[in-house]
GROMACS .gro file of C-alpha atoms in nm:
model
  226
    1MET     CA    1   1.329   0.849  -0.177
    2MET     CA    2   1.274   1.165   0.027
    3HIS     CA    3   1.218   1.374  -0.287
    4PHE     CA    4   0.991   1.104  -0.430
    5ALA     CA    5   0.778   1.105  -0.114
    6ASP     CA    6   0.766   1.486  -0.128
    7SER     CA    7   0.602   1.464  -0.471
    8LEU     CA    8   0.309   1.275  -0.312
    9THR     CA    9   0.261   1.501  -0.011
   10PHE     CA   10   0.101   1.844   0.026
   11SER     CA   11  -0.116   2.043   0.271
   12GLY     CA   12   0.126   1.984   0.557
   13ARG     CA   13   0.159   1.610   0.501
   14LYS     CA   14   0.509   1.465   0.513
   15ALA     CA   15   0.468   1.087   0.523
   16VAL     CA   16   0.344   0.816   0.290
   17ALA     CA   17   0.241   0.456   0.361
   18ALA     CA   18   0.387   0.157   0.177
   19TRP     CA   19   0.160  -0.116   0.040
   20ALA     CA   20   0.238  -0.429  -0.158
   21ALA     CA   21   0.092  -0.743  -0.314
   22LEU     CA   22   0.363  -1.008  -0.312
   23PRO     CA   23   0.275  -1.189  -0.524
   24PHE     CA   24   0.013  -0.996  -0.717
   25PRO     CA   25  -0.295  -1.226  -0.714
   26ALA     CA   26  -0.329  -1.308  -1.083
   27PHE     CA   27  -0.435  -1.647  -1.219
   28SER     CA   28  -0.225  -1.813  -1.484
   29GLY     CA   29  -0.352  -1.717  -1.830
   30SER     CA   30  -0.579  -1.438  -1.705
   31SER     CA   31  -0.558  -1.086  -1.843
   32LEU     CA   32  -0.490  -0.775  -1.638
   33PRO     CA   33  -0.847  -0.640  -1.684
   34ASP     CA   34  -0.987  -0.974  -1.562
   35THR     CA   35  -0.760  -0.968  -1.257
   36PHE     CA   36  -0.856  -0.616  -1.155
   37SER     CA   37  -1.224  -0.686  -1.223
   38ALA     CA   38  -1.208  -0.953  -0.951
   39HIS     CA   39  -1.097  -0.687  -0.700
   40GLN     CA   40  -1.359  -0.416  -0.742
   41GLN     CA   41  -1.463  -0.422  -0.375
   42ASP     CA   42  -1.117  -0.408  -0.221
   43VAL     CA   43  -0.772  -0.340  -0.361
   44PRO     CA   44  -0.544  -0.647  -0.384
   45TRP     CA   45  -0.252  -0.500  -0.188
   46LYS     CA   46  -0.186  -0.486   0.187
   47LEU     CA   47  -0.036  -0.232   0.424
   48LEU     CA   48   0.326  -0.317   0.510
   49SER     CA   49   0.316  -0.146   0.850
   50SER     CA   50   0.282  -0.358   1.163
   51TRP     CA   51  -0.024  -0.150   1.258
   52ARG     CA   52  -0.359  -0.329   1.264
   53GLU     CA   53  -0.501  -0.420   0.924
   54GLN     CA   54  -0.692  -0.140   0.756
   55LYS     CA   55  -0.883  -0.110   0.432
   56VAL     CA   56  -0.812   0.170   0.190
   57SER     CA   57  -1.125   0.369   0.107
   58CYS     CA   58  -0.961   0.682  -0.029
   59CYS     CA   59  -0.626   0.851  -0.071
   60PHE     CA   60  -0.487   1.194  -0.153
   61ALA     CA   61  -0.200   1.089  -0.381
   62GLN     CA   62  -0.029   0.766  -0.478
   63SER     CA   63   0.237   0.608  -0.694
   64VAL     CA   64   0.184   0.247  -0.804
   65VAL     CA   65   0.419   0.010  -0.986
   66LEU     CA   66   0.309  -0.325  -1.128
   67ARG     CA   67   0.560  -0.568  -1.273
   68GLY     CA   68   0.554  -0.916  -1.423
   69ILE     CA   69   0.198  -0.926  -1.561
   70CYS     CA   70   0.122  -1.054  -1.911
   71LYS     CA   71  -0.004  -0.797  -2.157
   72GLU     CA   72  -0.303  -0.983  -2.301
   73LYS     CA   73  -0.632  -0.797  -2.310
   74ALA     CA   74  -0.946  -0.940  -2.155
   75ALA     CA   75  -1.156  -1.170  -2.367
   76SER     CA   76  -1.501  -1.023  -2.425
   77CYS     CA   77  -1.808  -1.240  -2.464
   78PRO     CA   78  -2.021  -1.180  -2.776
   79GLY     CA   79  -2.330  -0.974  -2.703
   80GLN     CA   80  -2.196  -0.835  -2.373
   81PRO     CA   81  -2.084  -0.473  -2.338
   82ARG     CA   82  -1.716  -0.416  -2.274
   83SER     CA   83  -1.623  -0.282  -1.932
   84PRO     CA   84  -1.404   0.030  -1.897
   85LEU     CA   85  -1.110  -0.194  -1.805
   86GLN     CA   86  -1.163  -0.415  -2.113
   87SER     CA   87  -1.173  -0.108  -2.334
   88CYS     CA   88  -0.821  -0.001  -2.236
   89GLU     CA   89  -0.556  -0.043  -2.504
   90SER     CA   90  -0.253  -0.103  -2.283
   91PRO     CA   91  -0.164  -0.239  -1.936
   92GLU     CA   92  -0.070   0.114  -1.830
   93GLN     CA   93  -0.419   0.234  -1.919
   94VAL     CA   94  -0.576  -0.061  -1.736
   95LEU     CA   95  -0.386   0.019  -1.416
   96GLN     CA   96  -0.461   0.391  -1.442
   97GLN     CA   97  -0.832   0.322  -1.503
   98TYR     CA   98  -0.846   0.090  -1.202
   99LEU     CA   99  -0.680   0.350  -0.978
  100HIS     CA  100  -0.917   0.618  -1.105
  101THR     CA  101  -1.216   0.396  -1.025
  102GLN     CA  102  -1.096   0.297  -0.677
  103PHE     CA  103  -0.964   0.642  -0.579
  104PRO     CA  104  -1.155   0.907  -0.775
  105GLY     CA  105  -1.004   1.252  -0.747
  106ALA     CA  106  -0.668   1.130  -0.616
  107PHE     CA  107  -0.342   1.226  -0.783
  108SER     CA  108  -0.208   0.897  -0.922
  109THR     CA  109   0.103   0.796  -1.111
  110SER     CA  110   0.148   0.439  -1.232
  111HIS     CA  111   0.401   0.227  -1.415
  112VAL     CA  112   0.381  -0.125  -1.559
  113LEU     CA  113   0.704  -0.322  -1.610
  114ARG     CA  114   0.727  -0.650  -1.797
  115GLN     CA  115   1.007  -0.806  -1.590
  116PRO     CA  116   0.882  -0.996  -1.282
  117CYS     CA  117   1.056  -1.014  -0.945
  118ASP     CA  118   1.321  -1.288  -0.940
  119THR     CA  119   1.263  -1.532  -0.652
  120ARG     CA  120   1.516  -1.804  -0.727
  121PRO     CA  121   1.752  -1.913  -0.444
  122PRO     CA  122   1.864  -1.767  -0.212
  123PHE     CA  123   1.518  -1.600  -0.207
  124PRO     CA  124   1.318  -1.783   0.067
  125GLN     CA  125   1.056  -2.022  -0.067
  126PHE     CA  126   0.764  -1.931   0.158
  127PHE     CA  127   0.503  -1.931  -0.119
  128SER     CA  128   0.178  -2.124  -0.139
  129PRO     CA  129   0.182  -2.453  -0.334
  130LEU     CA  130  -0.100  -2.301  -0.541
  131LEU     CA  131   0.154  -2.077  -0.715
  132SER     CA  132   0.309  -2.177  -1.045
  133SER     CA  133   0.683  -2.151  -1.102
  134ARG     CA  134   0.618  -1.802  -1.244
  135GLY     CA  135   0.417  -1.692  -0.943
  136PHE     CA  136   0.065  -1.709  -1.088
  137LEU     CA  137  -0.229  -1.858  -0.900
  138GLN     CA  138  -0.362  -2.203  -0.991
  139ASP     CA  139  -0.688  -2.375  -0.902
  140ARG     CA  140  -0.492  -2.656  -0.743
  141ALA     CA  141  -0.133  -2.742  -0.666
  142GLN     CA  142   0.051  -2.910  -0.950
  143GLY     CA  143   0.389  -3.075  -0.970
  144SER     CA  144   0.652  -3.096  -0.700
  145SER     CA  145   0.669  -2.815  -0.444
  146SER     CA  146   1.046  -2.859  -0.428
  147ALA     CA  147   1.078  -2.702  -0.772
  148GLY     CA  148   1.019  -2.363  -0.611
  149VAL     CA  149   0.885  -2.037  -0.747
  150GLU     CA  150   1.131  -1.877  -0.986
  151SER     CA  151   0.959  -1.539  -1.027
  152ILE     CA  152   0.646  -1.356  -0.916
  153PRO     CA  153   0.438  -1.062  -1.035
  154VAL     CA  154   0.446  -0.780  -0.779
  155LEU     CA  155   0.249  -0.463  -0.715
  156ALA     CA  156   0.389  -0.195  -0.484
  157ALA     CA  157   0.237   0.137  -0.389
  158LEU     CA  158   0.319   0.447  -0.188
  159GLN     CA  159   0.008   0.632  -0.072
  160SER     CA  160  -0.068   0.951   0.111
  161SER     CA  161  -0.397   0.846   0.266
  162PRO     CA  162  -0.618   0.882   0.578
  163VAL     CA  163  -0.476   0.550   0.703
  164LEU     CA  164  -0.174   0.750   0.818
  165HIS     CA  165  -0.395   0.941   1.062
  166SER     CA  166  -0.450   0.620   1.259
  167LEU     CA  167  -0.087   0.515   1.227
  168LEU     CA  168   0.058   0.845   1.346
  169SER     CA  169  -0.206   0.898   1.617
  170GLY     CA  170  -0.134   0.550   1.752
  171LEU     CA  171   0.239   0.621   1.758
  172CYS     CA  172   0.173   0.947   1.942
  173ARG     CA  173  -0.040   0.770   2.204
  174ASP     CA  174   0.224   0.501   2.256
  175LEU     CA  175   0.493   0.763   2.313
  176ARG     CA  176   0.275   0.962   2.554
  177ALA     CA  177   0.211   0.646   2.757
  178ARG     CA  178   0.582   0.603   2.825
  179ASN     CA  179   0.772   0.801   3.085
  180PRO     CA  180   1.106   0.897   2.925
  181ARG     CA  181   1.246   0.994   3.268
  182ARG     CA  182   1.268   0.624   3.349
  183CYS     CA  183   1.509   0.571   3.059
  184SER     CA  184   1.833   0.738   3.162
  185SER     CA  185   1.999   0.660   2.830
  186PHE     CA  186   1.720   0.845   2.651
  187PHE     CA  187   1.832   1.188   2.770
  188THR     CA  188   2.198   1.087   2.797
  189ALA     CA  189   2.190   1.065   2.419
  190GLY     CA  190   2.119   1.439   2.406
  191VAL     CA  191   1.737   1.452   2.393
  192GLU     CA  192   1.587   1.721   2.616
  193GLN     CA  193   1.247   1.689   2.782
  194ASP     CA  194   1.118   2.003   2.610
  195ASP     CA  195   1.238   1.878   2.273
  196PHE     CA  196   1.062   1.548   2.334
  197GLN     CA  197   0.733   1.718   2.415
  198GLU     CA  198   0.768   1.945   2.113
  199ALA     CA  199   0.825   1.643   1.889
  200LEU     CA  200   0.508   1.483   2.026
  201GLU     CA  201   0.307   1.794   1.944
  202GLU     CA  202   0.451   1.800   1.592
  203LEU     CA  203   0.362   1.433   1.549
  204LYS     CA  204   0.005   1.500   1.663
  205THR     CA  205  -0.022   1.795   1.421
  206LEU     CA  206   0.110   1.579   1.138
  207ALA     CA  207  -0.148   1.309   1.215
  208GLN     CA  208  -0.427   1.569   1.196
  209CYS     CA  209  -0.319   1.658   0.841
  210TYR     CA  210  -0.447   1.317   0.729
  211GLU     CA  211  -0.798   1.358   0.867
  212THR     CA  212  -1.082   1.356   0.618
  213GLY     CA  213  -1.348   1.514   0.840
  214PHE     CA  214  -1.560   1.201   0.871
  215GLY     CA  215  -1.534   0.847   1.002
  216ALA     CA  216  -1.407   0.711   1.331
  217ASP     CA  217  -1.070   0.883   1.322
  218GLY     CA  218  -1.199   1.193   1.498
  219SER     CA  219  -1.243   1.010   1.825
  220GLU     CA  220  -0.874   0.931   1.835
  221ASP     CA  221  -0.777   1.296   1.836
  222GLU     CA  222  -1.013   1.360   2.125
  223ALA     CA  223  -0.833   1.089   2.319
  224ASP     CA  224  -0.504   1.261   2.244
  225SER     CA  225  -0.616   1.610   2.344
  226ASP     CA  226  -0.493   1.587   2.700
   0.00000   0.00000   0.00000
């Protein structure tokens, strides 16, 4: 995993953020181009960190894996021009085209796997009743909810993106707000005060590597510049 993350980081960056759509929001019988076309304004996966919810507007590099989606192409209406997603010949091309549209200029790798994620017992059944037994969305709940969801389509992504500036800056602020001298076990474990301060400076420097030069993130560094 460390070497994999290294392949997505450069320019002093060392961390990536994990995102996932579990399940991937696809309607039963819909094609992959149709599903992605419904998410042109915002990507259909969420940040897995406990940090406050953030939208992804850009990224530097990413690796995305989609599994469990049917391979049918989108149905085109006569007389209407085909969209770039509908013109793709394979699910891999559809995913790559979508990533290119949402994150132009980013280094992206993608993979599409046919096998869905198995969610039969003992996997917890915390899914919406609007999901079919194969994990696809339905307009309304059908059948008995006790039948459970046997499998789901899943999308997972690792991204090196500006979101990590907020995540790392917030972690740095939280650590600065605590007085390690009050925790005797902290230094008993072998951590020196100078090493702790040096680690904070390294964390702040790492957070700055994810700045894009615009947006609200700059104000956070000013707050940290004590």
